[in-house]
């Protein structure tokens, strides 16, 4: 029997056992916090979706193992969280409320969070798209010319590690409007990973491939578009993903610059007031937002690199 065949029933059983253990724990009236109707309903729906997916795709062994592992982690996490807060009271309720309280508050705050997320995503997308265009464009330009590469490399190594938040006072002073300053901070944070990855990707293109292109009289823009850019695309995609991670990290810092809304502002504002229930709600919402955005970028990367796979 193959290793995948051995792992598949094991992960499925583990997820099922943890699901039943969590339901049993939720059935016991809690000593602290509300009755966990929302959590129980969400867990039942999640397990139903998982089992339906297994039924509809019985031959997808990899997907079955992954979904089983993911379900086991989620059920185990909520099981430990619920027992330690709603029953045993091992954690301070001010900092670690029961999961049912968080879920109820999450759905109550969802309209406000979604409204703020529109502004946050507009800043994130603006700064990230600008960084992507500038990083790839300048990376291809500097990477295709040895003299430009030699001149730019020391500056990139020196300026790249500098935290973008340091530029905040200059952005506020010299850029028109606080929103522009926020976008600039995100842009700087995402630019360097994309730029450096593009440079490295071009430098790693096999020399024989470049010689063959020049033999076919490919020079200038034709060489960059038909040889350098496709050849560096895997490295560019890696840098783009890293730049997106930095953009999300800097979104919170950027929204501290004169903002009164947004996902980052929401977390920081309620953290200052000691409302840790809403802080956790904000963290969960940002995590969901990150998952959605990265899922979209993964699909785009898959389409761009289908030839490479």
mmCIF file of N, CA, C and O in Angstrom, residues 177-266:
data_model
loop_
_atom_site.group_PDB
_atom_site.id
_atom_site.type_symbol
_atom_site.label_atom_id
_atom_site.label_comp_id
_atom_site.label_asym_id
_atom_site.label_seq_id
_atom_site.Cartn_x
_atom_site.Cartn_y
_atom_site.Cartn_z
ATOM 1 N N UNK A 177 -1.780 65.160 0.245
ATOM 2 C CA UNK A 177 -2.844 64.394 0.882
ATOM 3 C C UNK A 177 -2.340 63.198 1.664
ATOM 4 O O UNK A 177 -1.308 62.597 1.333
ATOM 5 N N UNK A 178 -3.078 62.838 2.716
ATOM 6 C CA UNK A 178 -2.687 61.719 3.560
ATOM 7 C C UNK A 178 -2.854 60.378 2.853
ATOM 8 O O UNK A 178 -2.080 59.454 3.079
ATOM 9 N N UNK A 179 -3.868 60.276 1.997
ATOM 10 C CA UNK A 179 -4.076 59.016 1.274
ATOM 11 C C UNK A 179 -2.897 58.733 0.362
ATOM 12 O O UNK A 179 -2.418 57.594 0.259
ATOM 13 N N UNK A 180 -2.383 59.769 -0.297
ATOM 14 C CA UNK A 180 -1.212 59.606 -1.159
ATOM 15 C C UNK A 180 -0.005 59.158 -0.344
ATOM 16 O O UNK A 180 0.778 58.314 -0.784
ATOM 17 N N UNK A 181 0.143 59.715 0.849
ATOM 18 C CA UNK A 181 1.255 59.313 1.722
ATOM 19 C C UNK A 181 1.119 57.853 2.144
ATOM 20 O O UNK A 181 2.108 57.109 2.194
ATOM 21 N N UNK A 182 -0.096 57.414 2.428
ATOM 22 C CA UNK A 182 -0.329 56.023 2.808
ATOM 23 C C UNK A 182 0.011 55.078 1.649
ATOM 24 O O UNK A 182 0.650 54.038 1.836
ATOM 25 N N UNK A 183 -0.422 55.448 0.451
ATOM 26 C CA UNK A 183 -0.132 54.624 -0.729
ATOM 27 C C UNK A 183 1.368 54.564 -0.978
ATOM 28 O O UNK A 183 1.915 53.519 -1.363
ATOM 29 N N UNK A 184 2.059 55.664 -0.729
ATOM 30 C CA UNK A 184 3.508 55.700 -0.943
ATOM 31 C C UNK A 184 4.227 54.735 -0.001
ATOM 32 O O UNK A 184 5.163 54.037 -0.421
ATOM 33 N N UNK A 185 3.807 54.679 1.251
ATOM 34 C CA UNK A 185 4.438 53.760 2.213
ATOM 35 C C UNK A 185 4.253 52.317 1.760
ATOM 36 O O UNK A 185 5.189 51.503 1.807
ATOM 37 N N UNK A 186 3.047 51.980 1.305
ATOM 38 C CA UNK A 186 2.786 50.626 0.795
ATOM 39 C C UNK A 186 3.626 50.366 -0.451
ATOM 40 O O UNK A 186 4.175 49.268 -0.634
ATOM 41 N N UNK A 187 3.718 51.367 -1.325
ATOM 42 C CA UNK A 187 4.491 51.231 -2.564
ATOM 43 C C UNK A 187 5.955 50.909 -2.274
ATOM 44 O O UNK A 187 6.534 49.987 -2.858
ATOM 45 N N UNK A 188 6.561 51.650 -1.349
ATOM 46 C CA UNK A 188 7.976 51.421 -1.034
ATOM 47 C C UNK A 188 8.193 50.022 -0.471
ATOM 48 O O UNK A 188 9.150 49.328 -0.818
ATOM 49 N N UNK A 189 7.283 49.580 0.395
ATOM 50 C CA UNK A 189 7.437 48.263 0.996
ATOM 51 C C UNK A 189 7.331 47.139 -0.014
ATOM 52 O O UNK A 189 8.020 46.118 0.107
ATOM 53 N N UNK A 190 6.473 47.292 -1.019
ATOM 54 C CA UNK A 190 6.285 46.233 -2.013
ATOM 55 C C UNK A 190 7.277 46.341 -3.170
ATOM 56 O O UNK A 190 7.521 45.340 -3.865
ATOM 57 N N UNK A 191 7.839 47.517 -3.395
ATOM 58 C CA UNK A 191 8.697 47.729 -4.567
ATOM 59 C C UNK A 191 9.983 46.909 -4.507
ATOM 60 O O UNK A 191 10.342 46.220 -5.469
ATOM 61 N N UNK A 192 10.677 46.953 -3.378
ATOM 62 C CA UNK A 192 12.007 46.341 -3.327
ATOM 63 C C UNK A 192 11.988 44.829 -3.516
ATOM 64 O O UNK A 192 12.843 44.301 -4.251
ATOM 65 N N UNK A 193 11.061 44.075 -2.922
ATOM 66 C CA UNK A 193 11.051 42.629 -3.210
ATOM 67 C C UNK A 193 10.818 42.328 -4.685
ATOM 68 O O UNK A 193 11.449 41.420 -5.243
ATOM 69 N N UNK A 194 9.930 43.099 -5.332
ATOM 70 C CA UNK A 194 9.660 42.866 -6.752
ATOM 71 C C UNK A 194 10.873 43.235 -7.592
ATOM 72 O O UNK A 194 11.286 42.483 -8.490
ATOM 73 N N UNK A 195 11.477 44.363 -7.307
ATOM 74 C CA UNK A 195 12.626 44.835 -8.077
ATOM 75 C C UNK A 195 13.810 43.876 -7.949
ATOM 76 O O UNK A 195 14.419 43.471 -8.953
ATOM 77 N N UNK A 196 14.135 43.491 -6.722
ATOM 78 C CA UNK A 196 15.277 42.606 -6.497
ATOM 79 C C UNK A 196 15.037 41.216 -7.085
ATOM 80 O O UNK A 196 15.962 40.603 -7.640
ATOM 81 N N UNK A 197 13.827 40.704 -6.979
ATOM 82 C CA UNK A 197 13.513 39.400 -7.559
ATOM 83 C C UNK A 197 13.598 39.432 -9.078
ATOM 84 O O UNK A 197 14.037 38.454 -9.701
ATOM 85 N N UNK A 198 13.183 40.545 -9.680
ATOM 86 C CA UNK A 198 13.292 40.676 -11.137
ATOM 87 C C UNK A 198 14.757 40.706 -11.564
ATOM 88 O O UNK A 198 15.142 40.037 -12.537
ATOM 89 N N UNK A 199 15.563 41.455 -10.846
ATOM 90 C CA UNK A 199 16.998 41.484 -11.152
ATOM 91 C C UNK A 199 17.617 40.097 -11.051
ATOM 92 O O UNK A 199 18.346 39.654 -11.953
ATOM 93 N N UNK A 200 17.328 39.390 -9.965
ATOM 94 C CA UNK A 200 17.897 38.056 -9.774
ATOM 95 C C UNK A 200 17.392 37.077 -10.824
ATOM 96 O O UNK A 200 18.145 36.208 -11.291
ATOM 97 N N UNK A 201 16.114 37.211 -11.183
ATOM 98 C CA UNK A 201 15.561 36.324 -12.197
ATOM 99 C C UNK A 201 16.244 36.492 -13.539
ATOM 100 O O UNK A 201 16.532 35.503 -14.232
ATOM 101 N N UNK A 202 16.530 37.714 -13.908
ATOM 102 C CA UNK A 202 17.212 37.965 -15.187
ATOM 103 C C UNK A 202 18.652 37.475 -15.138
ATOM 104 O O UNK A 202 19.170 36.896 -16.103
ATOM 105 N N UNK A 203 19.303 37.683 -14.001
ATOM 106 C CA UNK A 203 20.685 37.231 -13.887
ATOM 107 C C UNK A 203 20.800 35.703 -13.923
ATOM 108 O O UNK A 203 21.858 35.172 -14.291
ATOM 109 N N UNK A 204 19.744 35.006 -13.568
ATOM 110 C CA UNK A 204 19.774 33.542 -13.540
ATOM 111 C C UNK A 204 19.324 32.898 -14.850
ATOM 112 O O UNK A 204 19.276 31.668 -14.942
ATOM 113 N N UNK A 205 18.977 33.709 -15.843
ATOM 114 C CA UNK A 205 18.626 33.141 -17.157
ATOM 115 C C UNK A 205 19.880 32.521 -17.763
ATOM 116 O O UNK A 205 20.943 33.150 -17.766
ATOM 117 N N UNK A 206 19.788 31.292 -18.258
ATOM 118 C CA UNK A 206 20.984 30.641 -18.826
ATOM 119 C C UNK A 206 21.633 31.475 -19.924
ATOM 120 O O UNK A 206 20.945 32.038 -20.788
ATOM 121 N N UNK A 207 22.960 31.565 -19.871
ATOM 122 C CA UNK A 207 23.696 32.366 -20.847
ATOM 123 C C UNK A 207 23.470 31.861 -22.272
ATOM 124 O O UNK A 207 23.390 32.643 -23.219
ATOM 125 N N UNK A 208 23.325 30.531 -22.426
ATOM 126 C CA UNK A 208 23.097 29.985 -23.756
ATOM 127 C C UNK A 208 21.797 30.471 -24.366
ATOM 128 O O UNK A 208 21.712 30.681 -25.583
ATOM 129 N N UNK A 209 20.773 30.660 -23.525
ATOM 130 C CA UNK A 209 19.492 31.163 -24.016
ATOM 131 C C UNK A 209 19.626 32.595 -24.516
ATOM 132 O O UNK A 209 19.050 32.955 -25.558
ATOM 133 N N UNK A 210 20.413 33.393 -23.816
ATOM 134 C CA UNK A 210 20.634 34.773 -24.259
ATOM 135 C C UNK A 210 21.450 34.819 -25.549
ATOM 136 O O UNK A 210 21.165 35.622 -26.448
ATOM 137 N N UNK A 211 22.459 33.965 -25.635
ATOM 138 C CA UNK A 211 23.273 33.918 -26.868
ATOM 139 C C UNK A 211 22.426 33.494 -28.059
ATOM 140 O O UNK A 211 22.580 34.037 -29.165
ATOM 141 N N UNK A 212 21.536 32.529 -27.844
ATOM 142 C CA UNK A 212 20.671 32.085 -28.941
ATOM 143 C C UNK A 212 19.735 33.208 -29.384
ATOM 144 O O UNK A 212 19.475 33.375 -30.584
ATOM 145 N N UNK A 213 19.240 33.991 -28.419
ATOM 146 C CA UNK A 213 18.355 35.105 -28.765
ATOM 147 C C UNK A 213 19.093 36.166 -29.566
ATOM 148 O O UNK A 213 18.554 36.720 -30.536
ATOM 149 N N UNK A 214 20.330 36.452 -29.168
ATOM 150 C CA UNK A 214 21.098 37.456 -29.911
ATOM 151 C C UNK A 214 21.484 36.945 -31.295
ATOM 152 O O UNK A 214 21.631 37.723 -32.249
ATOM 153 N N UNK A 215 21.668 35.625 -31.432
ATOM 154 C CA UNK A 215 21.945 35.048 -32.750
ATOM 155 C C UNK A 215 20.772 35.292 -33.693
ATOM 156 O O UNK A 215 20.959 35.471 -34.915
ATOM 157 N N UNK A 216 19.566 35.335 -33.138
ATOM 158 C CA UNK A 216 18.366 35.603 -33.931
ATOM 159 C C UNK A 216 18.100 37.097 -34.073
ATOM 160 O O UNK A 216 17.004 37.495 -34.483
ATOM 161 N N UNK A 217 19.119 37.910 -33.710
ATOM 162 C CA UNK A 217 19.039 39.374 -33.846
ATOM 163 C C UNK A 217 17.959 39.994 -32.952
ATOM 164 O O UNK A 217 17.355 41.012 -33.306
ATOM 165 N N UNK A 218 17.719 39.375 -31.798
ATOM 166 C CA UNK A 218 16.797 39.966 -30.828
ATOM 167 C C UNK A 218 17.584 40.900 -29.919
ATOM 168 O O UNK A 218 18.483 40.475 -29.197
ATOM 169 N N UNK A 219 17.251 42.164 -29.956
ATOM 170 C CA UNK A 219 17.918 43.171 -29.125
ATOM 171 C C UNK A 219 16.884 44.152 -28.583
ATOM 172 O O UNK A 219 15.738 44.174 -29.036
ATOM 173 N N UNK A 220 17.325 44.968 -27.655
ATOM 174 C CA UNK A 220 16.471 46.043 -27.145
ATOM 175 C C UNK A 220 15.175 45.531 -26.545
ATOM 176 O O UNK A 220 15.141 44.570 -25.777
ATOM 177 N N UNK A 221 14.069 46.197 -26.930
ATOM 178 C CA UNK A 221 12.757 45.864 -26.367
ATOM 179 C C UNK A 221 12.325 44.456 -26.736
ATOM 180 O O UNK A 221 11.662 43.777 -25.945
ATOM 181 N N UNK A 222 12.663 44.004 -27.931
ATOM 182 C CA UNK A 222 12.280 42.647 -28.339
ATOM 183 C C UNK A 222 12.936 41.607 -27.436
ATOM 184 O O UNK A 222 12.305 40.628 -27.028
ATOM 185 N N UNK A 223 14.204 41.810 -27.105
ATOM 186 C CA UNK A 223 14.902 40.879 -26.221
ATOM 187 C C UNK A 223 14.285 40.896 -24.823
ATOM 188 O O UNK A 223 14.097 39.838 -24.203
ATOM 189 N N UNK A 224 13.956 42.077 -24.345
ATOM 190 C CA UNK A 224 13.388 42.182 -22.992
ATOM 191 C C UNK A 224 12.011 41.526 -22.908
ATOM 192 O O UNK A 224 11.708 40.831 -21.933
ATOM 193 N N UNK A 225 11.167 41.749 -23.915
ATOM 194 C CA UNK A 225 9.792 41.262 -23.866
ATOM 195 C C UNK A 225 9.684 39.774 -24.186
ATOM 196 O O UNK A 225 8.851 39.072 -23.616
ATOM 197 N N UNK A 226 10.516 39.280 -25.107
ATOM 198 C CA UNK A 226 10.373 37.905 -25.584
ATOM 199 C C UNK A 226 11.298 36.909 -24.884
ATOM 200 O O UNK A 226 11.043 35.699 -24.932
ATOM 201 N N UNK A 227 12.358 37.391 -24.241
ATOM 202 C CA UNK A 227 13.313 36.479 -23.621
ATOM 203 C C UNK A 227 13.478 36.773 -22.126
ATOM 204 O O UNK A 227 13.282 35.890 -21.278
ATOM 205 N N UNK A 228 13.847 38.009 -21.788
ATOM 206 C CA UNK A 228 14.175 38.326 -20.399
ATOM 207 C C UNK A 228 12.956 38.254 -19.484
ATOM 208 O O UNK A 228 13.016 37.642 -18.404
ATOM 209 N N UNK A 229 11.868 38.879 -19.899
ATOM 210 C CA UNK A 229 10.679 38.898 -19.047
ATOM 211 C C UNK A 229 10.100 37.501 -18.837
ATOM 212 O O UNK A 229 9.850 37.103 -17.690
ATOM 213 N N UNK A 230 9.894 36.694 -19.888
ATOM 214 C CA UNK A 230 9.403 35.312 -19.639
ATOM 215 C C UNK A 230 10.392 34.474 -18.842
ATOM 216 O O UNK A 230 9.984 33.674 -17.992
ATOM 217 N N UNK A 231 11.690 34.654 -19.102
ATOM 218 C CA UNK A 231 12.682 33.855 -18.381
ATOM 219 C C UNK A 231 12.749 34.178 -16.906
ATOM 220 O O UNK A 231 13.029 33.301 -16.078
ATOM 221 N N UNK A 232 12.484 35.436 -16.555
ATOM 222 C CA UNK A 232 12.537 35.850 -15.149
ATOM 223 C C UNK A 232 11.180 35.749 -14.457
ATOM 224 O O UNK A 232 11.077 36.059 -13.262
ATOM 225 N N UNK A 233 10.143 35.300 -15.186
ATOM 226 C CA UNK A 233 8.782 35.317 -14.637
ATOM 227 C C UNK A 233 8.626 34.499 -13.356
ATOM 228 O O UNK A 233 7.948 34.954 -12.419
ATOM 229 N N UNK A 234 9.193 33.287 -13.240
ATOM 230 C CA UNK A 234 9.055 32.571 -11.958
ATOM 231 C C UNK A 234 9.615 33.357 -10.774
ATOM 232 O O UNK A 234 9.004 33.405 -9.699
ATOM 233 N N UNK A 235 10.775 33.976 -10.966
ATOM 234 C CA UNK A 235 11.361 34.777 -9.893
ATOM 235 C C UNK A 235 10.526 36.030 -9.628
ATOM 236 O O UNK A 235 10.363 36.444 -8.477
ATOM 237 N N UNK A 236 9.968 36.617 -10.686
ATOM 238 C CA UNK A 236 9.125 37.802 -10.525
ATOM 239 C C UNK A 236 7.878 37.462 -9.705
ATOM 240 O O UNK A 236 7.469 38.227 -8.825
ATOM 241 N N UNK A 237 7.280 36.312 -9.978
ATOM 242 C CA UNK A 237 6.079 35.904 -9.239
ATOM 243 C C UNK A 237 6.397 35.690 -7.760
ATOM 244 O O UNK A 237 5.593 36.045 -6.889
ATOM 245 N N UNK A 238 7.564 35.120 -7.470
ATOM 246 C CA UNK A 238 7.965 34.952 -6.072
ATOM 247 C C UNK A 238 8.132 36.301 -5.391
ATOM 248 O O UNK A 238 7.694 36.508 -4.250
ATOM 249 N N UNK A 239 8.785 37.231 -6.080
ATOM 250 C CA UNK A 239 8.949 38.573 -5.527
ATOM 251 C C UNK A 239 7.635 39.303 -5.381
ATOM 252 O O UNK A 239 7.438 40.063 -4.421
ATOM 253 N N UNK A 240 6.707 39.074 -6.331
ATOM 254 C CA UNK A 240 5.397 39.722 -6.253
ATOM 255 C C UNK A 240 4.618 39.227 -5.038
ATOM 256 O O UNK A 240 3.937 40.012 -4.365
ATOM 257 N N UNK A 241 4.714 37.930 -4.744
ATOM 258 C CA UNK A 241 4.036 37.397 -3.561
ATOM 259 C C UNK A 241 4.643 37.969 -2.281
ATOM 260 O O UNK A 241 3.920 38.360 -1.352
ATOM 261 N N UNK A 242 5.967 38.052 -2.233
ATOM 262 C CA UNK A 242 6.628 38.636 -1.068
ATOM 263 C C UNK A 242 6.266 40.109 -0.927
ATOM 264 O O UNK A 242 6.035 40.602 0.189
ATOM 265 N N UNK A 243 6.193 40.817 -2.058
ATOM 266 C CA UNK A 243 5.792 42.218 -2.017
ATOM 267 C C UNK A 243 4.375 42.394 -1.518
ATOM 268 O O UNK A 243 4.064 43.348 -0.792
ATOM 269 N N UNK A 244 3.485 41.453 -1.875
ATOM 270 C CA UNK A 244 2.107 41.521 -1.401
ATOM 271 C C UNK A 244 2.044 41.324 0.111
ATOM 272 O O UNK A 244 1.264 41.984 0.803
ATOM 273 N N UNK A 245 2.873 40.416 0.634
ATOM 274 C CA UNK A 245 2.928 40.205 2.085
ATOM 275 C C UNK A 245 3.373 41.483 2.787
ATOM 276 O O UNK A 245 2.766 41.904 3.788
ATOM 277 N N UNK A 246 4.420 42.113 2.271
ATOM 278 C CA UNK A 246 4.894 43.370 2.859
ATOM 279 C C UNK A 246 3.837 44.464 2.747
ATOM 280 O O UNK A 246 3.697 45.300 3.647
ATOM 281 N N UNK A 247 3.103 44.471 1.635
ATOM 282 C CA UNK A 247 2.060 45.482 1.449
ATOM 283 C C UNK A 247 0.981 45.337 2.517
ATOM 284 O O UNK A 247 0.492 46.335 3.065
ATOM 285 N N UNK A 248 0.599 44.103 2.837
ATOM 286 C CA UNK A 248 -0.403 43.889 3.886
ATOM 287 C C UNK A 248 0.132 44.309 5.252
ATOM 288 O O UNK A 248 -0.595 44.885 6.064
ATOM 289 N N UNK A 249 1.396 43.988 5.506
ATOM 290 C CA UNK A 249 1.986 44.375 6.788
ATOM 291 C C UNK A 249 2.000 45.898 6.934
ATOM 292 O O UNK A 249 1.679 46.458 7.999
ATOM 293 N N UNK A 250 2.356 46.573 5.855
ATOM 294 C CA UNK A 250 2.468 48.025 5.906
ATOM 295 C C UNK A 250 1.118 48.723 5.832
ATOM 296 O O UNK A 250 1.031 49.919 6.113
ATOM 297 N N UNK A 251 0.071 47.984 5.444
ATOM 298 C CA UNK A 251 -1.248 48.599 5.378
ATOM 299 C C UNK A 251 -1.670 49.116 6.753
ATOM 300 O O UNK A 251 -2.209 50.218 6.875
ATOM 301 N N UNK A 252 -1.416 48.311 7.786
ATOM 302 C CA UNK A 252 -1.762 48.744 9.139
ATOM 303 C C UNK A 252 -0.976 49.983 9.539
ATOM 304 O O UNK A 252 -1.531 50.943 10.081
ATOM 305 N N UNK A 253 0.328 49.975 9.251
ATOM 306 C CA UNK A 253 1.153 51.141 9.578
ATOM 307 C C UNK A 253 0.719 52.361 8.784
ATOM 308 O O UNK A 253 0.678 53.483 9.309
ATOM 309 N N UNK A 254 0.366 52.145 7.511
ATOM 310 C CA UNK A 254 -0.035 53.278 6.675
ATOM 311 C C UNK A 254 -1.343 53.891 7.150
ATOM 312 O O UNK A 254 -1.525 55.112 7.092
ATOM 313 N N UNK A 255 -2.258 53.051 7.667
ATOM 314 C CA UNK A 255 -3.555 53.577 8.091
ATOM 315 C C UNK A 255 -3.486 54.293 9.440
ATOM 316 O O UNK A 255 -4.488 54.836 9.896
ATOM 317 N N UNK A 256 -2.324 54.274 10.054
ATOM 318 C CA UNK A 256 -2.155 55.076 11.266
ATOM 319 C C UNK A 256 -1.883 56.535 10.937
ATOM 320 O O UNK A 256 -1.875 57.382 11.826
ATOM 321 N N UNK A 257 -1.646 56.821 9.645
ATOM 322 C CA UNK A 257 -1.340 58.194 9.231
ATOM 323 C C UNK A 257 -2.649 58.927 8.971
ATOM 324 O O UNK A 257 -3.156 58.997 7.846
ATOM 325 N N UNK A 258 -3.259 59.440 10.015
ATOM 326 C CA UNK A 258 -4.432 60.288 9.853
ATOM 327 C C UNK A 258 -5.688 59.573 9.413
ATOM 328 O O UNK A 258 -6.623 60.232 8.949
ATOM 329 N N UNK A 259 -5.789 58.249 9.553
ATOM 330 C CA UNK A 259 -6.988 57.531 9.127
ATOM 331 C C UNK A 259 -8.013 57.478 10.244
ATOM 332 O O UNK A 259 -7.689 57.540 11.431
ATOM 333 N N UNK A 260 -9.274 57.340 9.847
ATOM 334 C CA UNK A 260 -10.353 57.121 10.813
ATOM 335 C C UNK A 260 -11.189 55.917 10.419
ATOM 336 O O UNK A 260 -12.296 55.732 10.919
ATOM 337 N N UNK A 261 -10.681 55.108 9.504
ATOM 338 C CA UNK A 261 -11.366 53.895 9.075
ATOM 339 C C UNK A 261 -10.337 52.957 8.466
ATOM 340 O O UNK A 261 -9.181 53.331 8.263
ATOM 341 N N UNK A 262 -10.780 51.745 8.183
ATOM 342 C CA UNK A 262 -9.885 50.766 7.580
ATOM 343 C C UNK A 262 -9.589 49.628 8.547
ATOM 344 O O UNK A 262 -9.724 49.765 9.770
ATOM 345 N N UNK A 263 -9.175 48.494 7.997
ATOM 346 C CA UNK A 263 -8.928 47.314 8.818
ATOM 347 C C UNK A 263 -7.785 47.536 9.801
ATOM 348 O O UNK A 263 -7.880 47.162 10.972
ATOM 349 N N UNK A 264 -6.694 48.140 9.343
ATOM 350 C CA UNK A 264 -5.570 48.408 10.237
ATOM 351 C C UNK A 264 -5.930 49.393 11.325
ATOM 352 O O UNK A 264 -5.566 49.214 12.500
ATOM 353 N N UNK A 265 -6.654 50.442 10.958
ATOM 354 C CA UNK A 265 -7.090 51.429 11.948
ATOM 355 C C UNK A 265 -8.016 50.796 12.968
ATOM 356 O O UNK A 265 -7.937 51.097 14.172
ATOM 357 N N UNK A 266 -8.892 49.907 12.529
ATOM 358 C CA UNK A 266 -9.851 49.250 13.422
ATOM 359 C C UNK A 266 -9.120 48.504 14.536
ATOM 360 O O UNK A 266 -9.445 48.646 15.720
#
